[in-house]
Coordinates of C-alpha atoms in Angstrom, one line a residue:
Chain V
M89 CA 11.3 -11.4 14.5
K90 CA 14.3 -10.8 12.4
T91 CA 14.8 -7.6 10.9
Y92 CA 16.2 -6.9 7.7
A93 CA 19.1 -4.6 7.8
K94 CA 18.8 -0.7 7.3
K95 CA 22.0 -0.2 4.6
D96 CA 22.0 1.4 1.7
V97 CA 21.0 -1.3 -0.8
S98 CA 21.4 -0.6 -3.8
R99 CA 25.2 -0.5 -3.3
R100 CA 24.9 -3.7 -2.6
V101 CA 27.0 -6.8 -5.1
M102 CA 24.5 -10.0 -5.9
T103 CA 25.4 -12.3 -7.6
L104 CA 23.1 -13.8 -10.6
N105 CA 24.0 -17.0 -12.2
M106 CA 23.2 -16.8 -15.4
G107 CA 22.9 -19.9 -17.6
P108 CA 23.5 -23.2 -18.5
Q109 CA 20.3 -23.0 -19.7
H110 CA 19.8 -19.6 -21.0
P111 CA 19.3 -18.8 -24.3
A112 CA 22.1 -16.3 -24.6
T113 CA 24.5 -18.3 -23.7
H114 CA 24.4 -20.1 -26.4
G115 CA 25.0 -23.4 -25.1
V116 CA 25.3 -24.5 -21.5
L117 CA 27.4 -21.8 -20.9
R118 CA 26.8 -19.8 -16.5
I119 CA 28.7 -16.9 -15.4
E120 CA 28.6 -16.1 -12.5
L121 CA 27.8 -12.1 -12.4
E122 CA 28.3 -9.8 -9.4
L123 CA 25.9 -6.9 -9.8
E124 CA 25.9 -3.8 -8.1
G125 CA 21.9 -2.6 -9.3
E126 CA 22.5 -3.4 -13.0
T127 CA 25.5 -2.5 -13.2
I128 CA 28.2 -5.9 -13.6
V129 CA 30.6 -5.3 -11.9
K130 CA 32.5 -9.7 -12.3
A131 CA 32.4 -12.3 -14.3
T132 CA 33.2 -15.4 -14.3
P133 CA 32.8 -17.6 -16.0
I134 CA 32.6 -21.5 -15.2
I135 CA 32.4 -23.7 -18.5
G136 CA 32.8 -27.4 -18.4
Y137 CA 29.1 -28.6 -18.3
L138 CA 30.1 -30.2 -22.5
H139 CA 32.9 -31.8 -21.4
T140 CA 32.8 -34.8 -23.0
G141 CA 37.0 -35.9 -23.3
V142 CA 37.3 -36.1 -26.5
E143 CA 41.2 -35.5 -26.0
K144 CA 41.3 -38.7 -24.1
H145 CA 38.9 -40.7 -26.6
S146 CA 41.8 -39.9 -29.2
E147 CA 44.3 -41.5 -27.8
T148 CA 42.0 -45.1 -27.4
K149 CA 41.0 -44.9 -31.6
T150 CA 43.1 -45.0 -34.9
Y151 CA 43.9 -41.9 -36.6
Y152 CA 40.6 -42.7 -39.1
Q153 CA 38.7 -43.4 -36.5
N154 CA 39.5 -39.8 -35.2
I155 CA 37.9 -37.8 -37.7
V156 CA 34.2 -38.4 -37.0
M157 CA 34.7 -37.3 -34.1
Y158 CA 35.7 -33.7 -34.6
D159 CA 33.2 -33.4 -36.3
R160 CA 31.4 -33.6 -32.9
L161 CA 33.6 -30.4 -31.6
D162 CA 32.6 -27.1 -33.4
Y163 CA 28.6 -28.9 -35.0
I164 CA 27.8 -25.7 -36.4
A165 CA 30.8 -26.0 -39.1
P166 CA 31.8 -30.2 -38.5
A167 CA 34.1 -28.7 -42.4
M168 CA 36.0 -27.5 -40.4
N169 CA 36.5 -29.2 -37.8
N170 CA 37.7 -32.4 -40.9
M171 CA 40.0 -29.3 -42.5
S172 CA 42.7 -29.0 -38.9
Y173 CA 42.3 -32.7 -38.3
I174 CA 43.0 -34.9 -42.1
G175 CA 45.2 -31.9 -42.4
A176 CA 48.2 -32.1 -39.3
V177 CA 47.3 -35.5 -40.2
E178 CA 48.6 -34.8 -43.7
R179 CA 51.0 -33.0 -42.7
L180 CA 52.5 -36.2 -39.8
L181 CA 52.5 -38.6 -42.6
G182 CA 54.1 -36.5 -46.1
I183 CA 51.0 -36.8 -48.2
E184 CA 49.4 -34.3 -50.3
A185 CA 45.3 -34.2 -52.0
P186 CA 45.3 -34.1 -55.7
P187 CA 44.8 -30.5 -56.6
R188 CA 41.2 -31.0 -57.4
A189 CA 40.2 -32.4 -54.1
K190 CA 42.1 -28.8 -52.2
V191 CA 39.8 -27.0 -55.3
I192 CA 36.4 -29.2 -53.3
R193 CA 38.1 -28.4 -49.9
V194 CA 37.7 -24.6 -50.6
I195 CA 34.1 -25.0 -50.9
L196 CA 33.3 -27.0 -48.9
L197 CA 34.7 -24.2 -46.4
E198 CA 33.5 -21.4 -47.6
L199 CA 30.2 -22.7 -46.8
S200 CA 31.1 -23.6 -43.8
R201 CA 32.1 -20.6 -42.8
I202 CA 29.1 -19.0 -44.8
K203 CA 27.4 -21.4 -42.7
S204 CA 28.8 -20.6 -39.4
H205 CA 28.1 -16.5 -39.8
L206 CA 24.7 -17.4 -40.9
V207 CA 23.7 -18.8 -37.3
W208 CA 26.3 -16.5 -35.6
L209 CA 23.9 -13.2 -36.9
A210 CA 21.3 -15.2 -36.7
T211 CA 22.3 -15.9 -32.7
A212 CA 23.6 -12.5 -31.7
A213 CA 21.0 -10.5 -33.8
H214 CA 18.0 -12.8 -31.8
D215 CA 20.0 -11.8 -28.9
T216 CA 19.6 -8.3 -28.9
G217 CA 15.9 -7.6 -30.5
A218 CA 16.2 -8.0 -34.0
M219 CA 14.1 -11.1 -34.3
T220 CA 12.9 -11.1 -38.1
V221 CA 16.7 -12.2 -39.4
L222 CA 16.9 -15.3 -36.7
L223 CA 13.9 -16.3 -39.6
Y224 CA 15.8 -14.9 -43.0
C225 CA 19.2 -16.4 -41.8
F226 CA 18.2 -20.1 -41.4
R227 CA 16.5 -19.9 -44.2
E228 CA 19.8 -19.1 -46.2
R229 CA 21.8 -22.0 -43.5
E230 CA 19.2 -24.3 -45.1
A231 CA 19.8 -24.1 -48.6
V232 CA 23.8 -24.6 -47.0
M233 CA 22.6 -27.7 -45.6
K234 CA 21.0 -28.3 -48.8
L235 CA 24.8 -28.6 -50.5
Y236 CA 25.6 -30.3 -48.1
E237 CA 23.4 -33.2 -48.8
S238 CA 23.4 -33.0 -51.8
L239 CA 27.0 -34.0 -51.9
S240 CA 27.1 -36.7 -48.9
G241 CA 23.3 -37.8 -47.5
A242 CA 24.3 -35.8 -44.4
R243 CA 23.4 -32.7 -43.8
M244 CA 25.1 -31.5 -41.0
M245 CA 28.6 -34.7 -39.6
Q246 CA 29.2 -34.5 -43.3
S247 CA 33.2 -36.0 -43.1
W248 CA 33.8 -35.0 -46.9
I249 CA 37.1 -34.5 -46.2
C250 CA 39.8 -37.1 -45.2
P251 CA 43.4 -37.7 -45.0
G252 CA 44.5 -37.4 -49.2
G253 CA 41.9 -36.3 -50.6
L254 CA 37.6 -36.6 -50.6
R255 CA 35.6 -39.8 -49.7
G256 CA 34.1 -38.8 -52.9
D257 CA 33.6 -36.9 -56.1
I258 CA 30.7 -34.5 -56.2
P259 CA 27.7 -35.4 -57.8
D260 CA 26.0 -34.0 -60.8
G261 CA 24.9 -30.3 -61.0
W262 CA 26.1 -29.3 -58.2
T263 CA 28.5 -26.7 -58.6
T264 CA 25.1 -25.1 -61.4
M265 CA 22.9 -25.3 -57.5
I266 CA 26.0 -23.6 -55.5
K267 CA 25.8 -20.5 -58.2
A268 CA 23.0 -20.4 -57.9
F269 CA 22.9 -19.6 -53.9
L270 CA 25.0 -17.0 -54.3
D271 CA 23.6 -15.7 -57.5
E272 CA 20.9 -14.8 -54.6
F273 CA 22.9 -14.4 -51.6
P274 CA 24.8 -10.4 -52.2
A275 CA 20.6 -10.2 -52.1
R276 CA 19.9 -11.8 -49.1
I277 CA 22.7 -10.5 -47.1
K278 CA 21.3 -6.6 -48.3
E279 CA 18.1 -8.2 -46.7
Y280 CA 19.9 -9.0 -43.8
R281 CA 21.5 -5.5 -43.1
A282 CA 18.4 -3.5 -44.0
L283 CA 17.4 -5.7 -41.7
L284 CA 20.5 -4.4 -38.8
E285 CA 22.0 -1.2 -39.7
R286 CA 18.5 0.6 -40.5
N287 CA 17.2 -0.7 -36.7
P288 CA 18.3 1.9 -33.4
I289 CA 18.4 -1.0 -31.2
F290 CA 20.1 -3.7 -32.7
L291 CA 22.3 0.1 -33.5
K292 CA 21.9 0.7 -29.7
R293 CA 23.1 -1.8 -28.4
V294 CA 26.4 -3.3 -29.6
K295 CA 27.4 0.7 -30.2
D296 CA 31.3 0.5 -28.3
I297 CA 29.7 -2.4 -26.8
G298 CA 32.5 -4.2 -25.5
Y299 CA 35.2 -3.0 -26.6
I300 CA 38.3 -4.9 -26.6
S301 CA 41.6 -3.2 -27.7
R302 CA 44.2 -4.9 -30.2
E303 CA 46.8 -5.6 -27.6
E304 CA 44.4 -6.8 -25.1
A305 CA 43.2 -8.8 -28.2
I306 CA 46.6 -10.3 -28.7
A307 CA 47.5 -11.2 -24.7
Y308 CA 44.9 -12.6 -24.3
G309 CA 44.7 -14.8 -27.2
L310 CA 41.9 -13.4 -29.9
S311 CA 41.3 -15.2 -33.4
G312 CA 39.1 -14.6 -36.0
P313 CA 37.0 -12.5 -37.1
S314 CA 37.0 -10.7 -33.1
A315 CA 40.6 -10.2 -33.2
R316 CA 39.6 -8.4 -36.6
A317 CA 37.4 -6.1 -35.5
S318 CA 39.8 -5.2 -32.8
G319 CA 42.9 -4.2 -35.4
V320 CA 44.8 -7.3 -35.1
N321 CA 45.7 -8.8 -39.4
Y322 CA 46.2 -11.6 -39.7
D323 CA 43.8 -14.5 -40.9
L324 CA 45.7 -18.0 -41.5
R325 CA 44.7 -18.6 -44.7
R326 CA 46.6 -15.4 -45.7
N327 CA 49.6 -15.9 -43.3
R328 CA 49.6 -19.9 -43.6
P329 CA 48.4 -20.8 -46.5
Y330 CA 47.0 -24.4 -47.0
E331 CA 45.1 -26.1 -49.2
G332 CA 46.6 -23.5 -52.0
Y333 CA 44.4 -20.7 -50.9
N334 CA 47.1 -17.8 -51.5
D335 CA 46.1 -18.8 -55.0
Y336 CA 43.5 -16.8 -53.8
D337 CA 42.8 -13.6 -54.6
F338 CA 40.9 -12.3 -51.5
E339 CA 40.3 -9.7 -49.0
V340 CA 41.2 -9.9 -45.4
P341 CA 38.4 -7.1 -43.3
V342 CA 40.2 -5.9 -40.5
L343 CA 38.8 -3.1 -38.5
T344 CA 39.4 -1.1 -34.9
D345 CA 37.0 -0.4 -33.8
G346 CA 37.0 -3.4 -31.1
C347 CA 33.0 -2.8 -30.1
A348 CA 30.5 -5.3 -31.5
Y349 CA 29.8 -3.4 -34.2
A350 CA 32.9 -4.2 -35.9
R351 CA 33.0 -7.7 -34.3
Y352 CA 29.2 -7.7 -37.7
R353 CA 30.5 -5.9 -39.8
V354 CA 33.9 -8.0 -40.2
R355 CA 31.9 -11.4 -39.9
M356 CA 29.2 -9.6 -42.6
E357 CA 31.9 -9.2 -45.1
E358 CA 33.8 -11.2 -44.1
M359 CA 30.9 -13.8 -45.5
I360 CA 30.6 -11.5 -49.1
Q361 CA 34.5 -13.0 -49.2
A362 CA 34.2 -16.6 -48.9
R363 CA 31.2 -16.1 -51.2
S364 CA 34.0 -14.5 -53.7
I365 CA 36.4 -17.4 -53.0
I366 CA 33.5 -20.4 -54.1
L367 CA 32.5 -18.4 -57.7
Q368 CA 37.1 -18.7 -58.4
A369 CA 36.7 -21.8 -57.3
L370 CA 34.0 -23.0 -58.6
E371 CA 35.8 -21.1 -62.2
K372 CA 39.0 -23.0 -61.1
L373 CA 38.2 -26.8 -61.1
P374 CA 40.5 -28.4 -62.6
N375 CA 39.9 -31.9 -63.7
G376 CA 41.4 -35.5 -62.0
P377 CA 41.1 -38.2 -59.2
V378 CA 40.2 -36.5 -56.1
R379 CA 41.8 -38.7 -53.4
A380 CA 45.9 -38.8 -53.9
E381 CA 46.9 -42.9 -53.2
H382 CA 49.3 -44.4 -50.7
P383 CA 50.1 -47.7 -49.8
V384 CA 50.2 -48.2 -46.5
F385 CA 48.7 -44.5 -44.9
L386 CA 45.5 -44.2 -47.2
A387 CA 42.8 -46.4 -47.6
P388 CA 42.1 -48.9 -50.1
P389 CA 39.5 -47.8 -52.7
R390 CA 35.9 -49.2 -52.5
E391 CA 35.5 -50.4 -55.7
G392 CA 37.2 -53.8 -55.1
I393 CA 36.0 -54.9 -52.0
H394 CA 32.8 -57.3 -54.1
E395 CA 35.0 -58.8 -56.1
N396 CA 38.6 -59.3 -54.9
M397 CA 39.1 -60.7 -51.5
E398 CA 42.8 -59.2 -51.4
T399 CA 40.8 -56.1 -51.5
L400 CA 38.1 -56.5 -48.9
I401 CA 41.2 -57.9 -46.7
K402 CA 43.4 -55.1 -47.8
H403 CA 40.1 -53.1 -46.4
F404 CA 38.9 -54.6 -43.2
K405 CA 42.2 -54.0 -41.8
F406 CA 43.1 -50.8 -42.5
F407 CA 39.7 -49.5 -40.8
T408 CA 39.7 -52.3 -37.6
S409 CA 43.4 -51.7 -36.6
G410 CA 45.0 -49.2 -39.4
F411 CA 48.9 -48.2 -39.8
K412 CA 51.3 -47.7 -37.6
A413 CA 52.4 -44.4 -38.0
P414 CA 55.6 -42.2 -38.3
A415 CA 56.5 -40.5 -35.0
G416 CA 57.1 -36.7 -34.5
E417 CA 55.4 -33.4 -33.1
V418 CA 52.9 -32.1 -35.8
Y419 CA 51.2 -29.0 -34.9
F420 CA 48.4 -27.3 -37.7
A421 CA 45.7 -24.6 -37.4
T422 CA 43.3 -23.1 -39.9
E423 CA 41.3 -20.0 -39.7
T424 CA 37.7 -21.5 -39.2
G425 CA 34.7 -18.4 -38.6
K426 CA 35.5 -18.5 -35.1
G427 CA 39.0 -18.8 -35.0
E428 CA 42.5 -20.3 -35.3
L429 CA 41.4 -24.6 -34.5
G430 CA 44.7 -26.0 -34.5
F431 CA 45.6 -29.2 -34.0
Y432 CA 48.5 -31.1 -31.9
I433 CA 49.5 -34.5 -32.6
I434 CA 52.0 -36.3 -31.0
S435 CA 52.7 -39.8 -32.5
D436 CA 54.8 -42.5 -30.5
G437 CA 55.2 -44.5 -34.0
S438 CA 52.1 -46.9 -33.6
E439 CA 48.6 -47.4 -34.8
K440 CA 46.0 -44.3 -32.2
P441 CA 48.3 -41.0 -31.9
Y442 CA 49.9 -41.0 -28.3
R443 CA 48.3 -37.1 -27.6
V444 CA 45.8 -34.8 -28.5
K445 CA 45.5 -31.4 -28.1
I446 CA 42.6 -29.5 -29.0
R447 CA 43.7 -25.4 -29.4
A448 CA 39.8 -24.3 -30.1
P449 CA 39.7 -21.2 -31.2
S450 CA 36.5 -20.4 -28.9
F451 CA 38.6 -21.3 -25.6
S452 CA 40.5 -18.7 -25.9
N453 CA 38.5 -16.1 -27.0
L454 CA 35.8 -16.5 -24.3
S455 CA 38.2 -16.5 -22.1
I456 CA 38.9 -12.7 -22.7
L457 CA 35.0 -11.8 -21.0
P458 CA 35.9 -11.2 -16.7
R459 CA 38.0 -8.3 -19.0
I460 CA 35.7 -6.5 -20.5
A461 CA 32.8 -7.5 -19.6
P462 CA 32.6 -5.8 -15.6
G463 CA 31.2 -2.4 -16.0
H464 CA 28.8 -2.7 -18.7
M465 CA 24.6 -3.8 -18.3
L466 CA 23.3 -7.0 -17.4
S467 CA 21.8 -6.5 -20.2
D468 CA 25.0 -5.9 -22.7
I469 CA 26.8 -8.5 -21.3
V470 CA 23.7 -10.9 -24.0
A471 CA 25.5 -8.7 -26.9
I472 CA 29.3 -9.4 -25.8
I473 CA 28.4 -13.2 -25.8
G474 CA 27.0 -13.2 -29.3
S475 CA 29.3 -11.2 -30.4
L476 CA 32.8 -12.8 -29.3
D477 CA 30.8 -16.1 -31.4
I478 CA 31.2 -18.8 -29.6
V479 CA 30.4 -22.7 -29.9
L480 CA 30.1 -24.4 -26.3
G481 CA 31.4 -28.4 -28.4
E482 CA 34.7 -27.2 -28.5
I483 CA 35.1 -24.9 -25.6
D484 CA 34.5 -28.2 -23.1
R485 CA 35.9 -30.3 -25.4
Chain Y
M223 CA 61.9 -15.7 -40.1
H224 CA 61.8 -12.2 -38.8
Q225 CA 62.8 -9.7 -40.5
I226 CA 64.3 -7.5 -38.5
L227 CA 67.4 -9.3 -38.1
D228 CA 66.8 -12.0 -40.4
K229 CA 66.8 -15.2 -38.6
K230 CA 64.8 -17.6 -36.8
P231 CA 63.1 -16.6 -33.3
V232 CA 65.5 -19.9 -32.1
D233 CA 68.4 -18.8 -33.0
I234 CA 67.9 -14.8 -31.7
L235 CA 66.7 -17.2 -28.0
K236 CA 70.2 -19.2 -28.8
I237 CA 72.5 -16.0 -29.2
L238 CA 70.2 -14.6 -25.7
M239 CA 69.8 -18.1 -23.6
G240 CA 73.5 -19.4 -24.9
D241 CA 74.0 -22.7 -23.0
S242 CA 70.8 -22.3 -21.1
I243 CA 68.1 -23.9 -24.6
L244 CA 69.4 -28.0 -24.0
D245 CA 68.3 -29.2 -26.5
S246 CA 66.8 -27.3 -30.3
Y247 CA 64.6 -29.1 -33.4
E248 CA 62.3 -29.0 -35.9
S249 CA 59.2 -30.4 -36.0
Q250 CA 57.0 -32.3 -39.6
D251 CA 55.7 -28.8 -39.8
N252 CA 59.2 -26.8 -39.8
V253 CA 58.2 -25.1 -36.1
D254 CA 61.5 -25.5 -34.3
V255 CA 61.2 -26.8 -30.8
A256 CA 63.7 -25.5 -27.9
V257 CA 64.0 -27.3 -25.0
I258 CA 64.7 -25.3 -22.4
D259 CA 64.6 -26.1 -18.6
R260 CA 61.7 -25.2 -16.3
R261 CA 64.2 -22.7 -13.6
N262 CA 65.0 -21.0 -16.8
L263 CA 61.0 -20.7 -18.6
L264 CA 60.2 -17.2 -16.6
Y265 CA 63.3 -15.6 -18.4
A266 CA 62.7 -17.0 -21.6
V267 CA 59.1 -15.9 -21.3
G268 CA 60.1 -13.4 -20.7
L269 CA 63.0 -12.1 -23.1
I270 CA 60.3 -13.9 -26.3
R271 CA 57.4 -11.0 -25.0
D272 CA 59.6 -8.3 -24.8
N273 CA 63.0 -8.5 -26.4
P274 CA 61.7 -6.4 -29.7
A275 CA 64.4 -9.2 -31.7
L276 CA 61.8 -11.0 -30.6
D277 CA 58.4 -9.6 -30.4
L278 CA 56.6 -12.9 -29.9
R279 CA 53.1 -11.3 -27.8
Y280 CA 50.2 -14.0 -29.0
L281 CA 50.2 -17.7 -27.0
S282 CA 48.7 -19.7 -29.4
F283 CA 49.2 -23.0 -26.9
I284 CA 49.9 -24.7 -24.2
A285 CA 49.7 -28.5 -23.9
A286 CA 51.2 -31.3 -21.1
I287 CA 52.3 -34.6 -22.4
D288 CA 51.9 -37.5 -20.6
Y289 CA 55.6 -39.8 -20.5
L290 CA 55.0 -40.7 -17.3
E291 CA 55.7 -44.7 -18.5
T292 CA 58.4 -44.9 -20.5
E293 CA 59.6 -41.4 -19.0
K294 CA 59.3 -40.7 -15.4
M295 CA 58.5 -37.2 -17.2
F296 CA 55.8 -34.3 -17.8
H297 CA 56.1 -32.3 -21.0
V298 CA 55.0 -29.4 -21.2
V299 CA 54.9 -27.5 -24.5
Y300 CA 53.9 -23.5 -25.2
E301 CA 53.9 -21.9 -28.7
F302 CA 54.9 -18.4 -29.3
V303 CA 53.1 -16.7 -32.1
N304 CA 54.2 -13.4 -34.3
L305 CA 51.3 -11.9 -35.2
D306 CA 53.4 -9.2 -37.6
Y307 CA 56.2 -11.4 -39.5
D308 CA 54.5 -14.9 -38.7
S309 CA 57.3 -16.7 -36.8
R310 CA 56.6 -19.3 -34.6
L311 CA 58.8 -20.3 -31.4
R312 CA 57.7 -23.4 -29.0
I313 CA 59.0 -24.2 -25.8
R314 CA 59.5 -27.5 -24.7
I315 CA 59.9 -28.4 -20.7
Q316 CA 59.9 -31.7 -19.0
I317 CA 58.9 -31.9 -15.3
P318 CA 59.9 -35.1 -13.4
E319 CA 57.0 -38.0 -12.4
K320 CA 58.5 -36.9 -8.4
E321 CA 57.7 -32.4 -8.7
P322 CA 55.6 -32.2 -10.8
W323 CA 55.2 -28.3 -11.4
V324 CA 56.1 -25.1 -13.5
P325 CA 55.7 -21.6 -13.0
S326 CA 53.1 -20.4 -13.8
I327 CA 53.7 -17.8 -17.4
T328 CA 49.6 -15.6 -16.4
S329 CA 51.3 -12.1 -15.4
F330 CA 53.4 -12.3 -19.4
Y331 CA 50.4 -14.1 -21.0
P332 CA 46.7 -13.6 -19.6
S333 CA 45.4 -16.3 -22.6
A334 CA 47.5 -19.5 -20.0
N335 CA 45.2 -19.0 -17.7
W336 CA 43.3 -21.4 -19.0
H337 CA 45.1 -23.4 -20.5
E338 CA 46.8 -23.4 -17.2
R339 CA 43.9 -24.5 -14.8
E340 CA 43.3 -26.6 -17.4
M341 CA 46.9 -28.5 -17.7
M342 CA 46.5 -28.2 -13.4
E343 CA 43.2 -30.5 -13.7
M344 CA 44.0 -32.7 -16.5
F345 CA 47.5 -34.1 -15.5
G346 CA 48.3 -32.4 -12.3
I347 CA 50.7 -30.7 -12.8
E348 CA 51.4 -27.7 -10.4
V349 CA 50.9 -24.1 -11.5
R350 CA 52.9 -22.3 -9.8
E351 CA 51.6 -18.9 -9.1
H352 CA 48.5 -18.9 -10.1
P353 CA 45.8 -16.4 -9.4
D354 CA 42.9 -18.1 -9.9
P355 CA 43.5 -22.0 -9.5
R356 CA 40.6 -23.5 -9.9
K357 CA 39.0 -26.3 -11.5
L358 CA 38.3 -25.3 -15.4
L359 CA 36.3 -28.0 -17.3
L360 CA 36.4 -30.7 -14.0
P361 CA 34.0 -30.8 -10.9
D362 CA 35.8 -29.7 -7.5
W363 CA 35.4 -33.0 -6.6
V364 CA 36.6 -35.1 -8.1
S365 CA 40.6 -35.3 -7.9
E366 CA 41.8 -37.7 -10.4
H367 CA 43.3 -36.6 -13.0
P368 CA 41.7 -38.1 -16.5
L369 CA 44.6 -37.2 -19.2
R370 CA 47.2 -39.4 -17.4
K371 CA 47.7 -42.5 -19.6
S372 CA 47.4 -44.7 -15.9
F373 CA 43.2 -43.0 -15.8
P374 CA 41.4 -45.5 -17.5
H375 CA 39.3 -45.2 -20.6
G376 CA 36.6 -47.9 -21.0
G377 CA 35.4 -51.3 -18.6
E378 CA 35.3 -52.1 -14.9
E379 CA 38.2 -49.3 -14.0
L380 CA 36.6 -46.7 -15.3
W381 CA 32.9 -47.9 -14.1
K382 CA 34.5 -47.7 -10.1
F383 CA 35.6 -43.9 -10.9
H384 CA 32.6 -43.0 -12.0
Q385 CA 31.0 -44.8 -8.7
R386 CA 33.7 -43.4 -6.6
T387 CA 31.9 -39.9 -8.0
I388 CA 28.7 -40.1 -8.0
E389 CA 29.6 -41.1 -4.2
M390 CA 31.5 -37.7 -4.0
F391 CA 29.3 -35.5 -5.1
N392 CA 26.6 -36.5 -2.9
E393 CA 30.1 -36.2 0.6
K394 CA 30.4 -33.1 -0.8
S395 CA 28.0 -31.3 -2.6
D396 CA 25.6 -28.0 -0.6
Y397 CA 22.0 -28.9 -1.7
Q398 CA 21.0 -29.9 1.7
G399 CA 22.4 -27.3 3.7
R400 CA 21.0 -23.5 2.3
T401 CA 20.6 -22.4 6.3
D402 CA 24.0 -21.2 6.3
D403 CA 25.0 -20.9 3.3
P404 CA 26.6 -16.8 3.1
W405 CA 25.1 -15.8 0.3
L406 CA 21.1 -15.6 2.0
E407 CA 22.7 -14.2 5.4
R408 CA 23.9 -11.2 3.9
F409 CA 20.1 -10.0 3.8
I410 CA 19.0 -11.2 7.5
E411 CA 20.6 -9.4 10.4

């Protein structure tokens, strides 16, 4: 008969697999936890369950065909992914969008930021025991999706941003719809705050949890709200302005607390700033075309394809075989809801990119987890992952 | 542009390293790229991070590029950022096909850890003295390097790869032999 050891059982290190099906891991993330009692000794994130080889596929498709694939990276806010890739392609080709398109792009990006932060708030609050906020946030997210739907017909993967501008102009009454949404938005944020900031359970679970110092945040490559909550005063919209962000008056919230609650406060403030940017954009929305014209690099207009044979051939050839892009290398990054999303494109002068490296913000943001998790309790890891705001689609790529 | 010395990071690196910089050029997005030998990489990275005139403490990304068909080379690109002044510098190193290794810079930049692991599995470039050289995105039993240009991206060859992978999985997976699991043995004496 086997006998069990009479050693001090409580000192033993237990290995526990969290995920990949765990709801608090926001996708298919597995974390190998080594526990001593309920305290985490070691946390090893294991990723790759969603690896689809996006970078490999990019090398086999033309520059235009790639656009729709990148919608699926960060599926919470697809317009941001479009912007990063298309900004890189535009800099490679040397084309620029007209002013009206740039302003509408800013509206789309900031709506995406609101949407991304709403999903984060809903899930992070749900993970830490505040169930009601999920339903409230998804109500507002639905309103943003309706705005996208009335613009393009697609609720999520609209790919409305394209090289040289936008796929089409905004429909009539769209600005009124946005204004109606933004008018009621501050009251909604007040509701979330009332539900969370006076909730002792939520506060106890996020305050002083997952502390990241400024040096650690920089060394581990954190970006976005997670870095700004640790005192890193860096925002690509302000430091490397794109799409005319330098013409808008907005603040970049920076806190030095570095805990999960600080990351919560930074994102709440960013939603208010995003609202203010959209209101400014709506005010200055100029008239004019939404698409630049270029004989080689930009898609020919759709209008003539039913009447003119030449236009039809040109259109068909453009989308099937593409164009020869100039050789070179370009890196372009934008500030998404998660952080610095960049595309590093190497072109060898052919129709397809030679190499596309996607610098995903969640990839670097998650890599700090083995550093900050040890010493916390098992239930805190849920709050830490929630506060880092990761999306596995862009981590695994 | 660095505000203290009023010089670009690549010019400061040129002063510090002299002839060790083989080449430098400006990319399409106006970032300076310095080409150095991989034997000087750790020295250069030490300067880039710790020299107060450079102080580029943020590693944005590491990307490897396969030029085996044309140049018989891999290129590895590192991008460093100074977040206070927003100055950027890109380092490019060239690796011959026959000796595909680079030194690990994880001891300088902890964020390089995962980027280097990804580079190892995707391109088959050995990263020397890496603290944790496991696979990152791929399963352990995959021995091919998918982001090399020689790896198929469709057709019959990719199908063969899938079949090979499934066979390898059946051979190497440990789901059958649970009796010699070291984790279970801890509880029985």
